[in-house]
Amino acid sequence: MTASDGRRRISLGDFRHEALSETSSTNSECLARARAGDGGNLWVTAERQTGGRGRRGRLWVSERGNLYASLLLIDPAPMERLGSLPLAIAVAVHQAIRRVLPLGAEPLEVKWPNDILIGRKKTCGILVEGEGLPDGRYALIVGIGINISVMPDNPLYPVTCLRQQGSAASPEELFAHLFAATAEVLEIWDEGRGIGEITALWRAIACGIGEKITVNLPDRSISGQFAGIDDNGLLMLDTGAGRIMPIAAGDVFFG
């Protein structure tokens, strides 16, 4: 359905959900469904993953007690507008976690581009993967892992979990909030046309704007001041002498 303002209306009824006890990876499960012809808007969750993965092929420890969820989208936007989708998903995940955190919890923020931090400690990772299908469609999978009661060691960042922050939410309860929040935010995102609204929402919950950061790129590390993001979601790094460097991908460290 399309509204009078041209924005496509998205409702909860547009999405399906399949809950699994165990799988190798919810992202891999979604990709297999896409290759088999699934029409998309499918959530797959699992109580446990045996081969969960994070960015750059890192292992994502996936024991029972946390939320492991992936969303399959087919042709969600023209390719030139897909770059803003991770920001939209981060906004949705932030909203879902906010709904189950007690008032006394530490600050809930987003670290560029889409890690969710509580008290500057990582509690969620998001992995977006895509693949062109033989029939010409494009499958995009959004994988989301949220620490609820299990807190795997992470040598790169300090970590936390919702239990440690006083939340009693179950994976099922948190997923219900995520299911609803994602539908709301994808309607705002509007196949990439709503990037201005999404970036404004993202900036309002961002962590570390104005602070000194180091960005690890595949071939080098660059330090400077985090000047925010541009209207396309690129990180703007002030390296001094009036030079602003746009960065499309990298690992951010504060201080």
GROMACS .gro file of C-alpha atoms in nm:
model
  255
    1MET     CA    1   0.000   0.000   0.000
    2THR     CA    2   0.125   0.349  -0.088
    3ALA     CA    3   0.019   0.656   0.112
    4SER     CA    4  -0.070   0.995  -0.037
    5ASP     CA    5   0.284   1.118   0.034
    6GLY     CA    6   0.424   0.841  -0.186
    7ARG     CA    7   0.566   0.643   0.105
    8ARG     CA    8   0.492   0.270   0.097
    9ARG     CA    9   0.298   0.167   0.405
   10ILE     CA   10   0.454  -0.125   0.593
   11SER     CA   11   0.262  -0.320   0.854
   12LEU     CA   12   0.348  -0.606   1.087
   13GLY     CA   13   0.139  -0.829   0.862
   14ASP     CA   14   0.392  -0.782   0.582
   15PHE     CA   15   0.647  -0.992   0.775
   16ARG     CA   16   0.668  -1.361   0.858
   17HIS     CA   17   0.864  -1.531   1.135
   18GLU     CA   18   1.009  -1.879   1.163
   19ALA     CA   19   1.157  -1.980   1.498
   20LEU     CA   20   1.422  -2.255   1.500
   21SER     CA   21   1.573  -2.436   1.795
   22GLU     CA   22   1.919  -2.455   1.638
   23THR     CA   23   2.083  -2.369   1.308
   24SER     CA   24   2.434  -2.307   1.181
   25SER     CA   25   2.357  -1.940   1.115
   26THR     CA   26   2.030  -1.750   1.080
   27ASN     CA   27   2.193  -1.544   0.803
   28SER     CA   28   2.284  -1.862   0.614
   29GLU     CA   29   1.932  -1.994   0.667
   30CYS     CA   30   1.783  -1.678   0.519
   31LEU     CA   31   2.019  -1.690   0.222
   32ALA     CA   32   1.924  -2.052   0.153
   33ARG     CA   33   1.556  -1.951   0.157
   34ALA     CA   34   1.629  -1.668  -0.088
   35ARG     CA   35   1.811  -1.902  -0.325
   36ALA     CA   36   1.510  -2.133  -0.309
   37GLY     CA   37   1.278  -1.853  -0.419
   38ASP     CA   38   1.147  -1.701  -0.095
   39GLY     CA   39   0.980  -1.366  -0.151
   40GLY     CA   40   1.145  -1.196   0.146
   41ASN     CA   41   1.019  -1.010   0.453
   42LEU     CA   42   1.106  -1.325   0.646
   43TRP     CA   43   1.248  -1.328   0.999
   44VAL     CA   44   1.439  -1.637   1.110
   45THR     CA   45   1.535  -1.672   1.476
   46ALA     CA   46   1.725  -1.948   1.653
   47GLU     CA   47   1.781  -2.031   2.016
   48ARG     CA   48   2.137  -2.135   1.930
   49GLN     CA   49   2.374  -2.105   1.635
   50THR     CA   50   2.657  -2.348   1.571
   51GLY     CA   51   2.832  -2.127   1.315
   52GLY     CA   52   2.733  -1.769   1.395
   53ARG     CA   53   2.955  -1.504   1.242
   54GLY     CA   54   3.018  -1.134   1.277
   55ARG     CA   55   3.181  -0.877   1.052
   56ARG     CA   56   3.493  -0.975   0.858
   57GLY     CA   57   3.426  -1.344   0.922
   58ARG     CA   58   3.471  -1.322   1.298
   59LEU     CA   59   3.311  -1.594   1.508
   60TRP     CA   60   2.989  -1.489   1.687
   61VAL     CA   61   2.949  -1.712   1.992
   62SER     CA   62   2.583  -1.812   1.999
   63GLU     CA   63   2.480  -2.006   2.308
   64ARG     CA   64   2.121  -2.028   2.430
   65GLY     CA   65   1.985  -1.733   2.624
   66ASN     CA   66   2.052  -1.455   2.373
   67LEU     CA   67   1.862  -1.336   2.066
   68TYR     CA   68   1.983  -1.447   1.724
   69ALA     CA   69   1.766  -1.313   1.444
   70SER     CA   70   1.800  -1.249   1.072
   71LEU     CA   71   1.570  -1.066   0.835
   72LEU     CA   72   1.556  -1.154   0.465
   73LEU     CA   73   1.467  -0.867   0.235
   74ILE     CA   74   1.435  -0.905  -0.143
   75ASP     CA   75   1.508  -0.598  -0.356
   76PRO     CA   76   1.454  -0.364  -0.056
   77ALA     CA   77   1.577  -0.056  -0.246
   78PRO     CA   78   1.776   0.046  -0.554
   79MET     CA   79   2.142  -0.044  -0.507
   80GLU     CA   80   2.251   0.319  -0.478
   81ARG     CA   81   2.022   0.365  -0.174
   82LEU     CA   82   2.110   0.047   0.016
   83GLY     CA   83   2.401   0.204   0.202
   84SER     CA   84   2.171   0.372   0.452
   85LEU     CA   85   1.990   0.052   0.552
   86PRO     CA   86   2.237  -0.043   0.831
   87LEU     CA   87   2.169   0.293   0.997
   88ALA     CA   88   1.795   0.227   0.983
   89ILE     CA   89   1.837  -0.119   1.133
   90ALA     CA   90   2.052   0.023   1.414
   91VAL     CA   91   1.775   0.271   1.496
   92ALA     CA   92   1.521  -0.014   1.508
   93VAL     CA   93   1.739  -0.231   1.733
   94HIS     CA   94   1.805   0.064   1.962
   95GLN     CA   95   1.430   0.122   1.994
   96ALA     CA   96   1.366  -0.246   2.070
   97ILE     CA   97   1.633  -0.262   2.342
   98ARG     CA   98   1.516   0.068   2.489
   99ARG     CA   99   1.172  -0.085   2.544
  100VAL     CA  100   1.310  -0.359   2.772
  101LEU     CA  101   1.576  -0.163   2.964
  102PRO     CA  102   1.494  -0.032   3.312
  103LEU     CA  103   1.516   0.342   3.374
  104GLY     CA  104   1.833   0.302   3.580
  105ALA     CA  105   2.035   0.132   3.306
  106GLU     CA  106   2.351   0.288   3.168
  107PRO     CA  107   2.322   0.503   2.850
  108LEU     CA  108   2.203   0.314   2.542
  109GLU     CA  109   2.379   0.439   2.229
  110VAL     CA  110   2.475   0.339   1.875
  111LYS     CA  111   2.841   0.320   1.771
  112TRP     CA  112   2.899   0.379   1.402
  113PRO     CA  113   2.773   0.221   1.197
  114ASN     CA  114   2.551  -0.017   1.388
  115ASP     CA  115   2.690  -0.161   1.710
  116ILE     CA  116   2.461  -0.108   2.009
  117LEU     CA  117   2.637  -0.006   2.330
  118ILE     CA  118   2.512   0.017   2.687
  119GLY     CA  119   2.748   0.220   2.903
  120ARG     CA  120   3.002   0.210   2.618
  121LYS     CA  121   2.998  -0.171   2.627
  122LYS     CA  122   2.887  -0.375   2.328
  123THR     CA  123   2.561  -0.564   2.366
  124CYS     CA  124   2.461  -0.614   2.003
  125GLY     CA  125   2.622  -0.670   1.666
  126ILE     CA  126   2.457  -0.635   1.325
  127LEU     CA  127   2.583  -0.806   1.009
  128VAL     CA  128   2.435  -0.710   0.671
  129GLU     CA  129   2.505  -0.941   0.377
  130GLY     CA  130   2.377  -0.941   0.022
  131GLU     CA  131   2.377  -1.162  -0.284
  132GLY     CA  132   2.247  -1.133  -0.638
  133LEU     CA  133   2.019  -1.427  -0.719
  134PRO     CA  134   2.015  -1.617  -1.052
  135ASP     CA  135   1.667  -1.485  -1.134
  136GLY     CA  136   1.788  -1.125  -1.115
  137ARG     CA  137   1.655  -1.045  -0.768
  138TYR     CA  138   1.883  -0.917  -0.492
  139ALA     CA  139   1.873  -1.078  -0.149
  140LEU     CA  140   1.977  -0.872   0.150
  141ILE     CA  141   2.006  -1.036   0.492
  142VAL     CA  142   2.027  -0.843   0.817
  143GLY     CA  143   2.169  -1.054   1.102
  144ILE     CA  144   2.124  -0.932   1.459
  145GLY     CA  145   2.279  -1.082   1.772
  146ILE     CA  146   2.185  -0.933   2.109
  147ASN     CA  147   2.343  -1.034   2.440
  148ILE     CA  148   2.058  -1.096   2.683
  149SER     CA  149   2.189  -1.337   2.945
  150VAL     CA  150   2.512  -1.468   2.790
  151MET     CA  151   2.811  -1.238   2.754
  152PRO     CA  152   3.080  -1.388   2.529
  153ASP     CA  153   3.434  -1.258   2.572
  154ASN     CA  154   3.535  -1.007   2.305
  155PRO     CA  155   3.905  -0.919   2.277
  156LEU     CA  156   3.826  -0.603   2.078
  157TYR     CA  157   3.564  -0.431   2.293
  158PRO     CA  158   3.422  -0.437   2.646
  159VAL     CA  159   3.090  -0.623   2.648
  160THR     CA  160   2.771  -0.635   2.851
  161CYS     CA  161   2.431  -0.802   2.841
  162LEU     CA  162   2.075  -0.698   2.922
  163ARG     CA  163   2.070  -0.903   3.243
  164GLN     CA  164   2.371  -0.712   3.369
  165GLN     CA  165   2.176  -0.393   3.302
  166GLY     CA  166   1.874  -0.506   3.506
  167SER     CA  167   1.648  -0.623   3.222
  168ALA     CA  168   1.445  -0.940   3.273
  169ALA     CA  169   1.334  -0.964   2.909
  170SER     CA  170   1.338  -1.303   2.740
  171PRO     CA  171   1.463  -1.353   2.383
  172GLU     CA  172   1.100  -1.395   2.274
  173GLU     CA  173   0.990  -1.068   2.436
  174LEU     CA  174   1.281  -0.875   2.293
  175PHE     CA  175   1.218  -1.019   1.947
  176ALA     CA  176   0.854  -0.907   1.961
  177HIS     CA  177   0.977  -0.551   2.017
  178LEU     CA  178   1.238  -0.589   1.740
  179PHE     CA  179   0.975  -0.725   1.499
  180ALA     CA  180   0.754  -0.420   1.558
  181ALA     CA  181   1.031  -0.159   1.566
  182THR     CA  182   1.184  -0.281   1.241
  183ALA     CA  183   0.853  -0.254   1.057
  184GLU     CA  184   0.811   0.102   1.187
  185VAL     CA  185   1.164   0.208   1.093
  186LEU     CA  186   1.159   0.045   0.748
  187GLU     CA  187   0.847   0.247   0.671
  188ILE     CA  188   1.036   0.565   0.765
  189TRP     CA  189   1.338   0.451   0.562
  190ASP     CA  190   1.103   0.407   0.265
  191GLU     CA  191   1.333   0.210   0.035
  192GLY     CA  192   1.611   0.460   0.102
  193ARG     CA  193   1.408   0.771   0.024
  194GLY     CA  194   1.376   0.853   0.395
  195ILE     CA  195   1.750   0.867   0.462
  196GLY     CA  196   1.730   1.223   0.595
  197GLU     CA  197   1.487   1.122   0.868
  198ILE     CA  198   1.688   0.808   0.946
  199THR     CA  199   2.018   0.992   0.978
  200ALA     CA  200   1.852   1.244   1.211
  201LEU     CA  201   1.722   0.962   1.430
  202TRP     CA  202   2.065   0.795   1.422
  203ARG     CA  203   2.251   1.113   1.522
  204ALA     CA  204   2.019   1.158   1.820
  205ILE     CA  205   2.132   0.824   1.969
  206ALA     CA  206   2.492   0.822   1.845
  207CYS     CA  207   2.789   0.760   2.069
  208GLY     CA  208   3.104   0.971   2.065
  209ILE     CA  209   3.032   1.254   1.822
  210GLY     CA  210   3.297   1.519   1.887
  211GLU     CA  211   3.533   1.274   2.056
  212LYS     CA  212   3.872   1.146   1.947
  213ILE     CA  213   3.846   0.809   1.773
  214THR     CA  214   4.064   0.564   1.585
  215VAL     CA  215   3.922   0.388   1.280
  216ASN     CA  216   4.082   0.058   1.183
  217LEU     CA  217   4.067   0.006   0.807
  218PRO     CA  218   4.175  -0.315   0.631
  219ASP     CA  219   4.518  -0.166   0.552
  220ARG     CA  220   4.577   0.102   0.817
  221SER     CA  221   4.448   0.290   1.122
  222ILE     CA  222   4.349   0.658   1.116
  223SER     CA  223   4.285   0.882   1.419
  224GLY     CA  224   4.095   1.206   1.444
  225GLN     CA  225   3.780   1.363   1.580
  226PHE     CA  226   3.445   1.200   1.509
  227ALA     CA  227   3.261   1.479   1.327
  228GLY     CA  228   2.939   1.278   1.284
  229ILE     CA  229   2.793   1.126   0.970
  230ASP     CA  230   2.700   1.279   0.640
  231ASP     CA  231   2.355   1.254   0.483
  232ASN     CA  232   2.450   0.920   0.326
  233GLY     CA  233   2.565   0.767   0.654
  234LEU     CA  234   2.940   0.789   0.594
  235LEU     CA  235   3.154   0.854   0.902
  236MET     CA  236   3.314   1.198   0.888
  237LEU     CA  237   3.661   1.195   1.044
  238ASP     CA  238   3.828   1.529   1.116
  239THR     CA  239   4.198   1.448   1.077
  240GLY     CA  240   4.311   1.804   1.146
  241ALA     CA  241   4.412   2.102   0.935
  242GLY     CA  242   4.052   2.136   0.820
  243ARG     CA  243   4.049   1.802   0.643
  244ILE     CA  244   3.737   1.586   0.677
  245MET     CA  245   3.774   1.228   0.558
  246PRO     CA  246   3.459   1.029   0.471
  247ILE     CA  247   3.480   0.662   0.570
  248ALA     CA  248   3.241   0.396   0.442
  249ALA     CA  249   3.351   0.100   0.656
  250GLY     CA  250   3.584   0.036   0.948
  251ASP     CA  251   3.611  -0.055   1.316
  252VAL     CA  252   3.581   0.244   1.549
  253PHE     CA  253   3.761   0.274   1.883
  254PHE     CA  254   3.717   0.565   2.126
  255GLY     CA  255   3.997   0.753   2.292
   0.00000   0.00000   0.00000
